[in-house]
PDB file of C-alpha atoms in Angstrom:
ATOM      1  CA  UNK A  22      18.437  -4.058   0.009  1.00 45.00           C
ATOM      2  CA  UNK A  23      16.665  -6.303   1.801  1.00 47.00           C
ATOM      3  CA  UNK A  24      14.790  -9.379  -0.248  1.00 54.00           C
ATOM      4  CA  UNK A  25      11.591  -8.115  -1.274  1.00 52.00           C
ATOM      5  CA  UNK A  26       8.744 -11.578  -2.819  1.00 53.00           C
ATOM      6  CA  UNK A  27       5.160 -11.017  -3.512  1.00 52.00           C
ATOM      7  CA  UNK A  28       2.579 -12.909  -0.714  1.00 49.00           C
ATOM      8  CA  UNK A  29       0.916 -15.397  -3.975  1.00 41.00           C
ATOM      9  CA  UNK A  30      -2.469 -15.741  -1.642  1.00 39.00           C
ATOM     10  CA  UNK A  31      -2.520 -11.742  -0.923  1.00 41.00           C
ATOM     11  CA  UNK A  32      -2.646 -11.515  -5.164  1.00 46.00           C
ATOM     12  CA  UNK A  33      -6.367 -12.154  -4.968  1.00 45.00           C
ATOM     13  CA  UNK A  34      -6.768  -8.681  -2.966  1.00 47.00           C
ATOM     14  CA  UNK A  35      -5.937  -9.507   1.026  1.00 59.00           C
ATOM     15  CA  UNK A  36      -3.994  -6.690   0.853  1.00 61.00           C
ATOM     16  CA  UNK A  37      -3.780  -7.231   5.027  1.00 61.00           C
ATOM     17  CA  UNK A  38      -1.046  -9.798   3.451  1.00 67.00           C
ATOM     18  CA  UNK A  39       2.126  -8.076   5.077  1.00 74.00           C
ATOM     19  CA  UNK A  40       4.623 -10.055   7.216  1.00 75.00           C
ATOM     20  CA  UNK A  41       8.128 -10.645   7.637  1.00 75.00           C
ATOM     21  CA  UNK A  42       9.556 -13.945   8.011  1.00 77.00           C
ATOM     22  CA  UNK A  43      13.553 -15.602   7.754  1.00 77.00           C
ATOM     23  CA  UNK A  44      14.954 -11.429   5.738  1.00 76.00           C
ATOM     24  CA  UNK A  45      12.066 -11.267   3.495  1.00 74.00           C
ATOM     25  CA  UNK A  46       8.958  -9.520   3.391  1.00 74.00           C
ATOM     26  CA  UNK A  47       5.957 -11.090   1.741  1.00 75.00           C
ATOM     27  CA  UNK A  48       3.759  -7.598   0.016  1.00 75.00           C
ATOM     28  CA  UNK A  49       0.782  -8.200  -1.821  1.00 77.00           C
ATOM     29  CA  UNK A  50       1.543  -7.146  -5.139  1.00 80.00           C
ATOM     30  CA  UNK A  51      -0.780  -3.804  -5.579  1.00 86.00           C
ATOM     31  CA  UNK A  52      -1.839  -2.220  -8.956  1.00 90.00           C
ATOM     32  CA  UNK A  53      -2.332   1.433  -9.194  1.00 94.00           C
ATOM     33  CA  UNK A  54      -4.694   3.163 -11.362  1.00 94.00           C
ATOM     34  CA  UNK A  55      -6.899   6.621 -11.259  1.00 94.00           C
ATOM     35  CA  UNK A  56      -9.373   4.971  -8.889  1.00 94.00           C
ATOM     36  CA  UNK A  57      -6.940   3.703  -6.165  1.00 92.00           C
ATOM     37  CA  UNK A  58      -7.465   7.296  -4.139  1.00 90.00           C
ATOM     38  CA  UNK A  59     -11.060   6.845  -4.334  1.00 92.00           C
ATOM     39  CA  UNK A  60     -10.827   3.447  -3.601  1.00 91.00           C
ATOM     40  CA  UNK A  61      -8.166   3.193  -0.951  1.00 89.00           C
ATOM     41  CA  UNK A  62      -9.972   6.478   0.835  1.00 88.00           C
ATOM     42  CA  UNK A  63     -13.256   5.033   0.545  1.00 90.00           C
ATOM     43  CA  UNK A  64     -11.837   1.703   2.264  1.00 88.00           C
ATOM     44  CA  UNK A  65     -10.409   2.873   5.412  1.00 87.00           C
ATOM     45  CA  UNK A  66     -13.404   5.793   6.142  1.00 87.00           C
ATOM     46  CA  UNK A  67     -15.434   2.184   6.255  1.00 90.00           C
ATOM     47  CA  UNK A  68     -12.722   0.880   8.254  1.00 88.00           C
ATOM     48  CA  UNK A  69     -13.493   4.116  10.685  1.00 86.00           C
ATOM     49  CA  UNK A  70     -17.076   4.150  10.864  1.00 90.00           C
ATOM     50  CA  UNK A  71     -17.417   0.657  11.423  1.00 89.00           C
ATOM     51  CA  UNK A  72     -15.930  -0.094  14.316  1.00 84.00           C
ATOM     52  CA  UNK A  73     -15.873  -3.585  14.711  1.00 88.00           C
ATOM     53  CA  UNK A  74     -14.570  -4.093  11.414  1.00 84.00           C
ATOM     54  CA  UNK A  75     -11.004  -5.285  10.361  1.00 84.00           C
ATOM     55  CA  UNK A  76      -8.164  -2.187   9.829  1.00 83.00           C
ATOM     56  CA  UNK A  77      -6.505  -3.896   7.117  1.00 82.00           C
ATOM     57  CA  UNK A  78      -6.492  -1.372   4.881  1.00 84.00           C
ATOM     58  CA  UNK A  79      -5.460   1.340   7.662  1.00 84.00           C
ATOM     59  CA  UNK A  80      -2.933  -0.818   8.883  1.00 83.00           C
ATOM     60  CA  UNK A  81      -1.456  -1.538   4.765  1.00 84.00           C
ATOM     61  CA  UNK A  82      -2.050   1.941   4.019  1.00 85.00           C
ATOM     62  CA  UNK A  83       0.275   3.044   7.369  1.00 84.00           C
ATOM     63  CA  UNK A  84       2.823   0.676   6.187  1.00 84.00           C
ATOM     64  CA  UNK A  85       3.324   2.197   3.142  1.00 87.00           C
ATOM     65  CA  UNK A  86       3.000   5.675   4.096  1.00 88.00           C
ATOM     66  CA  UNK A  87       5.779   4.640   6.279  1.00 88.00           C
ATOM     67  CA  UNK A  88       7.379   2.561   3.019  1.00 88.00           C
ATOM     68  CA  UNK A  89       6.973   5.138   0.593  1.00 92.00           C
ATOM     69  CA  UNK A  90       8.300   8.626   1.077  1.00 92.00           C
ATOM     70  CA  UNK A  91       9.300   9.291  -2.648  1.00 95.00           C
ATOM     71  CA  UNK A  92       9.456   8.663  -5.970  1.00 96.00           C
ATOM     72  CA  UNK A  93      12.437   6.251  -5.575  1.00 95.00           C
ATOM     73  CA  UNK A  94      10.968   4.614  -3.386  1.00 93.00           C
ATOM     74  CA  UNK A  95       7.757   3.352  -5.708  1.00 95.00           C
ATOM     75  CA  UNK A  96      10.275   2.730  -8.682  1.00 94.00           C
ATOM     76  CA  UNK A  97      12.510   0.244  -6.159  1.00 89.00           C
ATOM     77  CA  UNK A  98       9.222  -1.583  -5.608  1.00 88.00           C
ATOM     78  CA  UNK A  99       7.784  -1.199  -9.359  1.00 89.00           C
ATOM     79  CA  UNK A 100      11.205  -3.034 -10.236  1.00 86.00           C
ATOM     80  CA  UNK A 101      10.998  -6.331  -7.766  1.00 81.00           C
ATOM     81  CA  UNK A 102       7.193  -6.493  -8.928  1.00 80.00           C
ATOM     82  CA  UNK A 103       5.061  -5.055  -5.890  1.00 83.00           C
ATOM     83  CA  UNK A 104       3.733  -1.843  -6.864  1.00 89.00           C
ATOM     84  CA  UNK A 105       2.850  -1.606 -10.635  1.00 92.00           C
ATOM     85  CA  UNK A 106       2.262   1.925 -11.451  1.00 96.00           C
ATOM     86  CA  UNK A 107      -0.001   3.039 -14.353  1.00 96.00           C
ATOM     87  CA  UNK A 108      -0.365   6.544 -12.291  1.00 95.00           C
ATOM     88  CA  UNK A 109       1.913   7.788 -15.277  1.00 91.00           C
ATOM     89  CA  UNK A 110       4.699   9.162 -12.596  1.00 97.00           C
ATOM     90  CA  UNK A 111       6.837   7.356  -9.811  1.00 97.00           C
ATOM     91  CA  UNK A 112       6.376  10.809  -7.829  1.00 97.00           C
ATOM     92  CA  UNK A 113       1.847  10.403  -7.947  1.00 96.00           C
ATOM     93  CA  UNK A 114       2.195   7.151  -6.922  1.00 96.00           C
ATOM     94  CA  UNK A 115       4.353   8.786  -3.559  1.00 95.00           C
ATOM     95  CA  UNK A 116       1.997  11.779  -3.247  1.00 93.00           C
ATOM     96  CA  UNK A 117      -0.907   9.227  -3.476  1.00 91.00           C
ATOM     97  CA  UNK A 118       0.526   7.059  -0.074  1.00 90.00           C
ATOM     98  CA  UNK A 119       2.025  10.085   1.355  1.00 89.00           C
ATOM     99  CA  UNK A 120      -1.518  11.830   1.533  1.00 86.00           C
ATOM    100  CA  UNK A 121      -3.405   9.017   2.390  1.00 80.00           C
ATOM    101  CA  UNK A 122      -1.002   8.547   4.901  1.00 70.00           C
ATOM    102  CA  UNK A 123      -1.365  12.355   6.502  1.00 60.00           C
ATOM    103  CA  UNK A 124      -5.300  11.902   6.528  1.00 58.00           C
ATOM    104  CA  UNK A 125      -4.521   8.435   8.726  1.00 57.00           C
ATOM    105  CA  UNK A 126      -2.277  10.849  11.426  1.00 49.00           C
ATOM    106  CA  UNK A 127      -5.146  12.996  11.152  1.00 47.00           C
ATOM    107  CA  UNK A 128      -7.739  10.399  12.154  1.00 50.00           C
TER     108      UNK A 128
END
């Protein structure tokens, strides 16, 4: 494992706050709940519909899909304090990111 640190500035909702600096991955804190999938899908759709819009959410979702493959990945991020999973299971959270990642590839 490599060190993780939650990006304090990103706790205010900046999903584009992912960066890697001197061996530390700075990462926005993320809370998942029953509205997360719909909200994230809508934000990605908005970015697609408006070409002049920055693609911060789309970038973040692509990054998360690459980072998360299994429930164990969600568990690791949860233990690091980076993901708060209120979806009921780590499998459900992993499926959310994998599904949204597939939708991005299909675009």
